[in-house]
Amino acid sequence: MKTLERSHVIDEGRLFSEIDAAGQSPAEKALDIIDKARELRGLTTAEVAVLLKTDTPEVRETLYAAAIKVKAAIYGQRMVLFAPLYVTNECCNDCLYCAFRSSNKELIRKRLTMEEIAEEVRLLERMGHKRLLLVYGEGADDSIEYMLKTIETVYATRTGMGEIRRVNVNCAPRTAGDFRLLHEAGIGTFQIFQETYHRETYARMHPSGPKSDYDWRITAPDRAFEGGVDDLGIGPLFGLFDWRFEVMATVAHAQYLEDKLGVGPHTISMPRLEPALNAPVAEHPPHMVSDDDFRRIVCIFRLAVPYTGMILSTRESAEFRDELFRLGISQISAGSKTSPGAYKDATREHIMEQFTLGDHRTPDEIIHELCQAGHMPSFCTACYRQGRTGHDFMGLAKIGFIQDFCTPNAILTFKEYLLDYASPATRALGEKVLSEHVSRVLNTKVRRHLEKSLQEMEEGGRDIYM
Ligand code: SAM
Ligand code: SF4
């Protein structure tokens, strides 16, 4: 049953007036706000507006430095890796920016069978992946039974040491009853992007199909929570409308979820529009976000919602990405394909893909590069498997326990990768990075336990976590 009422998640009028009011702020005010954010207590939308509108060299440098500090304090050097698995590119919507739109008659449509899904999963497992994001177009015959079967297939598909330990889902909004079934099937995060929080732009970008209902979409996380899925992923699609408004609205959405559900979003994604076949808006984004603005966006999110994971696609240049990691990103996709079946058959990439990716490197190449920059690649799924999700996860995160669980678990899952999947060059470098991180674990009890577990893994043990 769809919502008939206009939702009040986003108060556009309030956000626009806060942006206007911030236009008159002196630089000192921005510096004070950044100082406050160092205490890891987040920011109000009015404070976010001041940071968005004040861009002197001093404010910018201070903003970067504070974001680096907050990122390091909460996440250390960890970088969680995952891959998307496109299940179907059939879609009855006509989003102006997406190649899967119904009016794109050139795109070859495909909905994977269970055997095809298993084949894709085996290939992803052989790359070392443990976390997948299943992505679905919105088909005319979009049955929950099909979705449940796809999830079951992913969890049941194993190769050698390979297995998928956490399936996240990015799909169209569903009812609370459907979300209950997805929860029972064992999904981790339900992720959904509002694309643009600006109603009028939203209506223009989504001219037909069920997605044209702004309210049904923005209330999807609420229904997912009602159905038992308490790790929620949100985000805008940058390029459709003024990025300042989108940042404000995303923070407002996060605060709405925190106030209403007692837990904010588990992740915020920040895709920028990519070129897509026969998608006019993707070819010429009406509100391009420059690299300079993108850096500020990452920093402002990091300060505004310090405990929320931040996800970035791997399309940016190596140098730029490394900078964004330090400023706040905590999860990235690696080795991604955006067409159903393309891990097996790369020729599907151009004729069936959702958008064009700029980064074609393998996960091993990305991991090697992460190590060179001192990051700790992680495939960890421990919190979700130990039931530390939603409110429990945020509770732990907020009292600082995250370091005692996350760092050792990142190290243990990275060790699995090095033993089972790494190229010789990545293994040599990775072992070095790994021992440095082990030596930095300050709690002696935790360090000893970790060293013992690493030894067990050398002797064949797997899937060891705290
Ligand atoms: N069909 C579902 C929906 O729209 O929510 C889920 C899958 S859709 C493939 C996942 C996301 O891809 C969308 O929410 C949108 O943000 C993103 N997307 C679509 N076209 C894009 C483009 N040209 N560049 C970057 N991201 C895009
Ligand atoms: Fe369909 Fe989602 Fe693409 Fe829109 S963004 S056309 S709903 S797959």
Coordinates of C-alpha atoms and ligand atoms in Angstrom, one line a residue:
M1 CA 0.0 0.0 0.0
K2 CA 1.6 3.3 -1.1
T3 CA 1.7 6.4 1.1
L4 CA -0.8 9.0 0.0
E5 CA 0.4 11.8 2.3
R6 CA 3.1 14.2 1.5
S7 CA 6.1 13.2 3.8
H8 CA 7.8 15.8 6.0
V9 CA 11.2 14.2 6.0
I10 CA 12.7 17.2 4.3
D11 CA 11.6 20.8 5.0
E12 CA 12.8 22.5 1.8
G13 CA 11.8 26.0 3.0
R14 CA 13.8 25.7 6.2
L15 CA 16.9 24.3 4.4
F16 CA 16.9 27.1 1.8
S17 CA 16.5 29.8 4.5
E18 CA 19.4 28.3 6.5
I19 CA 21.5 28.4 3.3
D20 CA 20.5 32.0 2.7
A21 CA 21.1 33.0 6.3
A22 CA 24.6 31.4 6.3
G23 CA 25.6 33.7 3.4
Q24 CA 26.1 36.5 5.8
S25 CA 28.4 34.6 8.3
P26 CA 31.9 35.7 9.0
A27 CA 34.8 33.2 8.6
E28 CA 35.2 33.1 12.4
K29 CA 31.8 31.4 12.7
A30 CA 32.9 28.6 10.3
L31 CA 36.1 28.1 12.3
D32 CA 34.1 27.8 15.5
I33 CA 31.8 25.2 14.0
I34 CA 34.8 23.2 12.7
D35 CA 36.3 23.3 16.2
K36 CA 33.0 22.0 17.7
A37 CA 33.0 19.2 15.1
R38 CA 36.4 17.9 16.3
E39 CA 34.5 16.7 19.4
L40 CA 32.8 14.1 17.2
R41 CA 29.3 15.2 18.1
G42 CA 28.1 16.0 14.6
L43 CA 26.6 19.3 13.2
T44 CA 23.2 20.8 12.8
T45 CA 22.0 21.7 9.3
A46 CA 22.3 25.4 10.1
E47 CA 26.0 24.8 11.0
V48 CA 26.4 22.7 7.8
A49 CA 25.0 25.7 5.8
V50 CA 27.7 28.0 7.2
L51 CA 30.5 25.5 6.1
L52 CA 28.9 25.2 2.7
K53 CA 28.8 28.9 2.2
T54 CA 32.1 30.0 3.7
D55 CA 35.1 29.1 1.5
T56 CA 38.1 31.2 2.4
P57 CA 41.6 29.5 2.1
E58 CA 41.8 29.4 5.9
V59 CA 38.4 27.8 6.4
R60 CA 39.1 25.3 3.7
E61 CA 42.5 24.2 5.2
T62 CA 41.0 24.0 8.7
L63 CA 38.1 22.0 7.3
Y64 CA 40.4 19.5 5.6
A65 CA 42.6 19.2 8.8
A66 CA 39.5 18.5 11.0
A67 CA 38.1 15.9 8.6
I68 CA 41.4 14.1 8.5
K69 CA 41.5 14.0 12.3
V70 CA 37.9 12.8 12.7
K71 CA 38.4 10.1 10.0
A72 CA 41.6 8.9 11.7
A73 CA 40.0 8.9 15.2
I74 CA 37.0 6.8 14.2
Y75 CA 38.2 4.7 11.3
G76 CA 42.0 4.6 11.5
Q77 CA 43.4 3.5 8.2
R78 CA 40.7 0.9 7.5
M79 CA 39.1 0.8 4.1
V80 CA 36.2 -1.7 3.6
L81 CA 35.9 -3.2 0.1
F82 CA 32.9 -4.6 -1.7
A83 CA 31.6 -5.2 -5.2
P84 CA 28.2 -4.6 -6.8
L85 CA 26.4 -7.5 -8.5
Y86 CA 23.9 -6.3 -11.0
V87 CA 21.0 -8.8 -11.0
T88 CA 18.7 -7.2 -13.6
N89 CA 18.7 -4.2 -15.9
E90 CA 15.0 -4.5 -16.7
C91 CA 13.3 -1.3 -15.6
C92 CA 9.8 0.3 -15.9
N93 CA 11.0 3.7 -14.8
D94 CA 12.4 6.4 -17.1
C95 CA 15.0 8.2 -14.9
L96 CA 16.6 10.7 -17.3
Y97 CA 20.1 9.9 -16.1
C98 CA 20.2 6.1 -16.2
A99 CA 20.8 3.8 -19.1
F100 CA 18.3 1.3 -17.7
R101 CA 15.5 3.7 -18.3
S102 CA 12.5 2.3 -20.1
S103 CA 12.8 4.5 -23.1
N104 CA 16.4 3.3 -23.9
K105 CA 15.5 0.8 -26.6
E106 CA 19.2 0.2 -27.5
L107 CA 20.0 -1.4 -24.2
I108 CA 19.9 -5.2 -24.2
R109 CA 17.8 -6.3 -21.2
K110 CA 18.8 -9.2 -19.0
R111 CA 17.5 -10.7 -15.7
L112 CA 20.0 -13.2 -14.4
T113 CA 18.9 -16.8 -13.7
M114 CA 20.0 -18.4 -10.5
E115 CA 22.8 -20.3 -12.3
E116 CA 24.0 -17.1 -13.9
I117 CA 24.0 -15.4 -10.5
A118 CA 26.0 -18.3 -9.0
E119 CA 28.6 -18.0 -11.8
E120 CA 29.0 -14.3 -11.1
V121 CA 29.4 -15.0 -7.4
R122 CA 32.1 -17.6 -8.0
L123 CA 34.1 -15.1 -10.0
L124 CA 33.7 -12.4 -7.3
E125 CA 34.7 -14.9 -4.6
R126 CA 37.8 -15.7 -6.6
M127 CA 38.8 -12.0 -6.5
G128 CA 38.6 -12.2 -2.7
H129 CA 35.2 -10.4 -2.2
K130 CA 33.2 -11.2 0.9
R131 CA 30.6 -8.4 0.7
L132 CA 28.3 -7.9 -2.2
L133 CA 25.8 -5.2 -3.0
L134 CA 23.0 -6.7 -5.1
V135 CA 21.5 -4.1 -7.5
Y136 CA 18.1 -4.4 -9.2
G137 CA 16.3 -2.4 -11.8
E138 CA 12.6 -2.1 -11.1
G139 CA 11.0 -4.7 -13.4
A140 CA 7.3 -4.9 -14.3
D141 CA 7.2 -8.3 -12.7
D142 CA 9.3 -7.4 -9.7
S143 CA 8.4 -10.2 -7.4
I144 CA 9.8 -10.5 -3.9
E145 CA 10.1 -14.2 -4.4
Y146 CA 12.7 -13.6 -7.2
M147 CA 14.7 -11.3 -5.0
L148 CA 14.7 -13.8 -2.1
K149 CA 15.9 -16.5 -4.4
T150 CA 18.8 -14.4 -5.7
I151 CA 19.9 -13.7 -2.1
E152 CA 19.6 -17.3 -1.1
T153 CA 21.7 -18.2 -4.2
V154 CA 24.4 -15.8 -3.3
Y155 CA 24.8 -17.0 0.2
A156 CA 24.7 -20.7 -0.9
T157 CA 27.4 -20.3 -3.6
R158 CA 30.9 -21.2 -2.4
T159 CA 34.2 -21.8 -4.1
G160 CA 37.3 -23.2 -2.3
M161 CA 37.8 -20.8 0.6
G162 CA 35.4 -18.3 -1.0
E163 CA 32.0 -17.3 0.4
I164 CA 29.9 -14.2 0.6
R165 CA 29.3 -13.2 4.2
R166 CA 27.2 -10.1 3.8
V167 CA 24.7 -9.3 1.1
N168 CA 23.5 -5.7 0.9
V169 CA 20.7 -4.7 -1.4
N170 CA 20.0 -1.6 -3.6
C171 CA 16.5 -1.9 -5.0
A172 CA 13.3 0.1 -5.5
P173 CA 11.2 0.9 -2.4
R174 CA 9.2 -2.0 -1.1
T175 CA 6.5 -2.5 1.6
A176 CA 7.4 -3.2 5.2
G177 CA 6.2 -6.8 4.7
D178 CA 8.7 -7.3 1.9
F179 CA 11.5 -5.8 3.9
R180 CA 10.6 -8.3 6.7
L181 CA 11.2 -11.1 4.2
L182 CA 14.5 -9.5 3.0
H183 CA 15.6 -9.2 6.6
E184 CA 14.8 -12.9 7.2
A185 CA 16.8 -13.8 4.1
G186 CA 19.8 -12.2 5.9
I187 CA 20.4 -8.9 4.1
G188 CA 22.8 -6.5 5.7
T189 CA 22.2 -2.9 4.5
F190 CA 19.2 -1.7 2.5
Q191 CA 20.6 1.1 0.4
I192 CA 18.5 3.6 -1.5
F193 CA 19.4 6.9 -3.0
Q194 CA 16.8 9.7 -3.1
E195 CA 18.7 10.9 -6.2
T196 CA 17.6 14.5 -5.5
Y197 CA 15.9 15.7 -2.4
H198 CA 14.5 18.7 -4.3
R199 CA 10.8 17.8 -5.1
E200 CA 10.5 19.8 -8.3
T201 CA 13.7 18.5 -9.8
Y202 CA 12.8 15.0 -8.6
A203 CA 9.5 15.2 -10.6
R204 CA 11.4 16.3 -13.7
M205 CA 14.0 13.6 -13.5
H206 CA 11.4 10.8 -12.9
P207 CA 8.7 11.6 -15.4
S208 CA 7.0 8.2 -15.3
G209 CA 6.8 4.8 -13.6
P210 CA 6.5 4.1 -9.8
K211 CA 9.7 6.0 -9.1
S212 CA 7.9 9.3 -9.8
D213 CA 6.5 9.0 -6.3
Y214 CA 8.9 11.1 -4.2
D215 CA 7.2 10.3 -0.9
W216 CA 7.1 6.5 -1.5
R217 CA 10.8 6.6 -2.1
I218 CA 11.9 8.9 0.8
T219 CA 9.9 6.8 3.3
A220 CA 11.5 3.5 2.1
P221 CA 14.2 3.4 4.9
D222 CA 11.4 3.9 7.5
R223 CA 9.6 0.8 6.1
A224 CA 12.8 -1.2 5.9
F225 CA 13.4 -0.4 9.6
E226 CA 9.8 -1.4 10.4
G227 CA 10.6 -4.7 8.6
G228 CA 13.6 -5.3 10.8
V229 CA 16.4 -4.0 8.5
D230 CA 18.2 -1.6 10.7
D231 CA 21.4 -0.9 8.7
L232 CA 20.2 1.8 6.2
G233 CA 22.2 3.4 3.4
I234 CA 21.1 6.8 1.9
G235 CA 22.6 9.3 -0.4
P236 CA 22.0 11.9 -3.2
L237 CA 23.1 11.5 -6.8
F238 CA 25.3 14.6 -7.3
G239 CA 24.8 16.5 -10.5
L240 CA 21.0 16.7 -10.6
F241 CA 20.5 19.8 -8.4
D242 CA 22.5 22.3 -6.4
W243 CA 25.0 20.3 -4.4
R244 CA 24.7 22.6 -1.4
F245 CA 21.0 21.8 -1.0
E246 CA 21.7 18.1 -1.5
V247 CA 24.3 18.0 1.3
M248 CA 21.9 19.9 3.6
A249 CA 19.0 17.5 2.8
T250 CA 21.1 14.4 3.2
V251 CA 22.2 15.6 6.7
A252 CA 18.6 16.4 7.5
H253 CA 17.5 13.0 6.3
A254 CA 20.2 11.4 8.5
Q255 CA 18.9 13.4 11.5
Y256 CA 15.3 12.6 10.8
L257 CA 16.2 8.8 10.9
E258 CA 18.2 9.2 14.1
D259 CA 15.3 11.1 15.7
K260 CA 12.6 8.8 14.6
L261 CA 14.3 5.4 14.7
G262 CA 17.0 6.1 17.3
V263 CA 19.6 5.2 14.8
G264 CA 21.1 7.3 11.9
P265 CA 22.0 5.8 8.5
H266 CA 24.7 3.2 8.5
T267 CA 26.2 4.6 5.3
I268 CA 25.9 7.6 3.0
S269 CA 27.0 7.2 -0.6
M270 CA 28.1 10.1 -2.8
P271 CA 27.9 9.1 -6.4
R272 CA 28.5 11.8 -9.0
L273 CA 26.6 11.4 -12.3
E274 CA 28.5 9.2 -14.8
P275 CA 27.9 9.1 -18.5
A276 CA 25.2 6.6 -19.5
L277 CA 23.8 5.4 -22.8
N278 CA 20.8 7.4 -24.1
A279 CA 20.5 9.2 -20.8
P280 CA 20.5 13.0 -21.6
V281 CA 21.0 14.3 -18.1
A282 CA 24.0 12.0 -17.5
E283 CA 25.7 13.4 -20.6
H284 CA 25.3 17.0 -19.5
P285 CA 24.7 17.1 -15.7
P286 CA 22.8 20.3 -14.9
H287 CA 24.8 20.8 -11.7
M288 CA 28.3 19.4 -12.2
V289 CA 30.3 19.0 -8.9
S290 CA 33.9 20.1 -9.3
D291 CA 36.8 18.1 -7.6
D292 CA 37.3 21.0 -5.3
D293 CA 33.7 21.1 -4.2
F294 CA 33.7 17.3 -3.9
R295 CA 36.5 17.4 -1.4
R296 CA 34.5 19.9 0.7
I297 CA 31.4 17.7 0.4
V298 CA 33.4 14.7 1.8
C299 CA 34.8 16.8 4.7
I300 CA 31.5 18.3 5.6
F301 CA 29.7 15.0 5.7
R302 CA 32.5 13.5 7.8
L303 CA 32.1 16.3 10.4
A304 CA 28.3 16.4 10.3
V305 CA 27.7 12.7 10.7
P306 CA 31.0 11.3 12.1
Y307 CA 29.9 7.8 12.8
T308 CA 28.2 7.1 9.5
G309 CA 30.2 5.1 6.9
M310 CA 30.9 6.9 3.7
I311 CA 31.0 5.1 0.3
L312 CA 32.8 6.1 -2.8
S313 CA 32.9 4.5 -6.3
T314 CA 36.4 3.8 -7.6
R315 CA 36.2 6.0 -10.7
E316 CA 38.4 8.9 -9.4
S317 CA 42.1 9.1 -10.1
A318 CA 44.4 7.3 -7.6
E319 CA 45.8 10.5 -6.2
F320 CA 42.4 12.1 -5.7
R321 CA 40.9 9.0 -4.2
D322 CA 43.7 8.7 -1.7
E323 CA 43.0 12.3 -0.6
L324 CA 39.3 11.5 -0.3
F325 CA 40.0 8.4 1.8
R326 CA 42.0 10.5 4.3
L327 CA 39.2 13.1 4.3
G328 CA 36.5 10.7 5.2
I329 CA 35.7 7.8 2.9
S330 CA 35.4 4.4 4.7
Q331 CA 34.1 2.0 2.0
I332 CA 34.9 1.6 -1.7
S333 CA 33.8 -0.8 -4.5
A334 CA 36.6 -2.6 -6.4
G335 CA 36.6 -4.3 -9.7
S336 CA 33.0 -3.2 -10.4
K337 CA 30.9 -4.0 -13.4
T338 CA 27.5 -2.3 -13.8
S339 CA 25.7 -4.8 -16.2
P340 CA 24.1 -8.1 -15.3
G341 CA 26.4 -11.0 -16.1
A342 CA 29.5 -8.8 -16.9
Y343 CA 31.9 -10.4 -14.5
K344 CA 31.6 -13.5 -16.7
D345 CA 31.2 -11.8 -20.0
A346 CA 32.9 -8.5 -20.3
T347 CA 31.3 -7.8 -23.8
R348 CA 28.1 -7.1 -21.9
E349 CA 29.7 -4.1 -20.4
H350 CA 28.9 -1.6 -23.1
I351 CA 25.6 -2.9 -24.4
M352 CA 24.0 -3.6 -21.0
E353 CA 25.6 -1.4 -18.5
Q354 CA 24.0 1.2 -16.3
F355 CA 26.7 3.8 -16.6
T356 CA 30.3 4.0 -17.7
L357 CA 33.0 3.4 -15.1
G358 CA 36.3 5.2 -15.3
D359 CA 38.3 2.7 -13.2
H360 CA 38.9 -0.8 -14.7
R361 CA 41.5 -2.0 -12.3
T362 CA 41.2 -5.4 -10.6
P363 CA 40.6 -5.6 -6.8
D364 CA 44.2 -6.8 -6.4
E365 CA 45.6 -3.7 -8.2
I366 CA 43.4 -1.5 -6.0
I367 CA 44.5 -3.3 -2.8
H368 CA 48.1 -3.0 -3.8
E369 CA 47.6 0.7 -4.2
L370 CA 45.8 1.0 -0.9
C371 CA 48.7 -0.7 0.8
Q372 CA 51.2 1.6 -0.8
A373 CA 49.3 4.6 0.7
G374 CA 49.3 2.9 4.1
H375 CA 45.6 1.9 4.2
M376 CA 44.4 -1.3 5.7
P377 CA 42.0 -3.1 3.3
S378 CA 39.2 -4.8 5.1
F379 CA 36.6 -7.4 4.1
C380 CA 35.1 -7.5 7.5
T381 CA 31.5 -8.6 8.1
A382 CA 31.8 -9.4 11.8
C383 CA 29.4 -6.8 13.2
Y384 CA 26.6 -7.9 11.0
R385 CA 27.2 -11.6 11.8
Q386 CA 27.5 -10.9 15.5
G387 CA 24.2 -9.0 15.5
R388 CA 25.9 -5.7 16.0
T389 CA 23.7 -3.7 13.6
G390 CA 21.5 -0.6 13.8
H391 CA 21.3 0.8 17.2
D392 CA 23.8 -1.7 18.7
F393 CA 26.4 -0.9 16.1
M394 CA 26.0 2.9 16.6
G395 CA 26.1 2.4 20.4
L396 CA 29.4 0.6 20.1
A397 CA 30.8 3.1 17.6
K398 CA 29.9 6.0 19.7
I399 CA 31.6 4.9 22.8
G400 CA 34.8 4.2 20.9
F401 CA 34.8 0.3 21.1
I402 CA 34.9 0.3 17.3
Q403 CA 38.7 0.3 17.4
D404 CA 38.9 -2.9 19.5
F405 CA 36.7 -4.8 17.1
C406 CA 37.2 -3.2 13.7
T407 CA 40.9 -2.9 13.5
P408 CA 41.7 -6.5 14.5
N409 CA 38.8 -7.8 12.3
A410 CA 40.1 -5.8 9.4
I411 CA 43.6 -7.3 9.9
L412 CA 42.1 -10.8 10.1
T413 CA 40.1 -10.5 6.9
F414 CA 43.0 -8.9 5.1
K415 CA 45.2 -11.8 6.1
E416 CA 42.6 -14.2 4.6
Y417 CA 42.9 -12.2 1.3
L418 CA 46.7 -12.3 1.4
L419 CA 46.7 -16.0 2.0
D420 CA 44.1 -17.0 -0.5
Y421 CA 43.9 -14.5 -3.4
A422 CA 46.7 -11.9 -3.4
S423 CA 49.2 -11.7 -6.3
P424 CA 52.8 -12.3 -5.1
A425 CA 53.6 -8.5 -5.2
T426 CA 50.4 -7.6 -3.2
R427 CA 51.1 -10.4 -0.7
A428 CA 54.7 -9.2 0.0
L429 CA 53.6 -5.6 0.4
G430 CA 50.4 -6.5 2.3
E431 CA 52.2 -8.6 4.9
K432 CA 54.4 -5.6 5.6
V433 CA 51.5 -3.3 6.0
L434 CA 49.7 -5.9 8.1
S435 CA 52.5 -6.3 10.6
E436 CA 52.8 -2.6 11.0
H437 CA 49.1 -2.4 11.9
V438 CA 49.4 -5.3 14.3
S439 CA 52.2 -3.6 16.1
R440 CA 50.0 -0.4 16.5
V441 CA 47.3 -2.3 18.4
L442 CA 47.8 -0.8 21.8
N443 CA 45.7 -3.0 23.9
T444 CA 48.1 -5.9 24.8
K445 CA 45.3 -8.4 25.4
V446 CA 43.7 -7.7 22.0
R447 CA 47.1 -7.8 20.3
R448 CA 48.1 -11.2 21.7
H449 CA 44.7 -12.6 20.7
L450 CA 45.2 -11.2 17.3
E451 CA 48.6 -12.6 16.9
K452 CA 47.3 -16.0 17.9
S453 CA 44.5 -15.8 15.4
L454 CA 46.9 -14.8 12.6
Q455 CA 49.0 -17.9 13.4
E456 CA 45.9 -20.1 13.3
M457 CA 45.2 -18.7 9.8
E458 CA 48.7 -19.5 8.7
E459 CA 47.9 -23.1 9.7
G460 CA 44.6 -23.2 7.7
G461 CA 42.1 -21.5 10.0
R462 CA 39.6 -19.1 8.3
D463 CA 36.7 -16.9 9.2
I464 CA 38.1 -15.9 12.6
Y465 CA 36.7 -12.7 14.0
M466 CA 36.1 -10.9 17.3
Ligands
SAM1 N1 16.4 0.8 -9.6 C1 16.7 1.0 -8.2 C2 16.6 2.5 -7.9 O1 16.6 3.3 -8.8 O2 16.6 2.8 -6.7 C3 18.0 0.5 -7.7 C4 19.1 0.3 -8.7 S1 19.7 1.8 -9.5 C5 20.6 0.9 -10.7 C6 21.0 2.3 -8.3 C7 21.4 3.7 -8.4 O3 22.2 4.0 -9.5 C8 20.4 4.8 -8.4 O4 19.8 5.0 -7.2 C9 21.2 6.0 -8.9 O5 21.6 6.8 -7.9 C10 22.4 5.4 -9.6 N2 22.6 5.8 -10.9 C11 21.7 5.8 -12.0 N3 22.3 6.3 -13.1 C12 23.5 6.8 -12.8 C13 24.5 7.5 -13.5 N4 24.4 7.8 -14.7 N5 25.7 7.8 -12.8 C14 25.8 7.4 -11.5 N6 24.9 6.8 -10.8 C15 23.7 6.4 -11.4
SF4_2 FE1 15.5 2.1 -13.2 FE2 16.9 2.6 -11.0 FE3 17.9 3.2 -13.5 FE4 15.9 4.6 -12.5 S1 18.0 4.5 -11.6 S2 16.0 3.7 -14.6 S3 14.8 3.1 -11.4 S4 17.5 1.2 -12.6

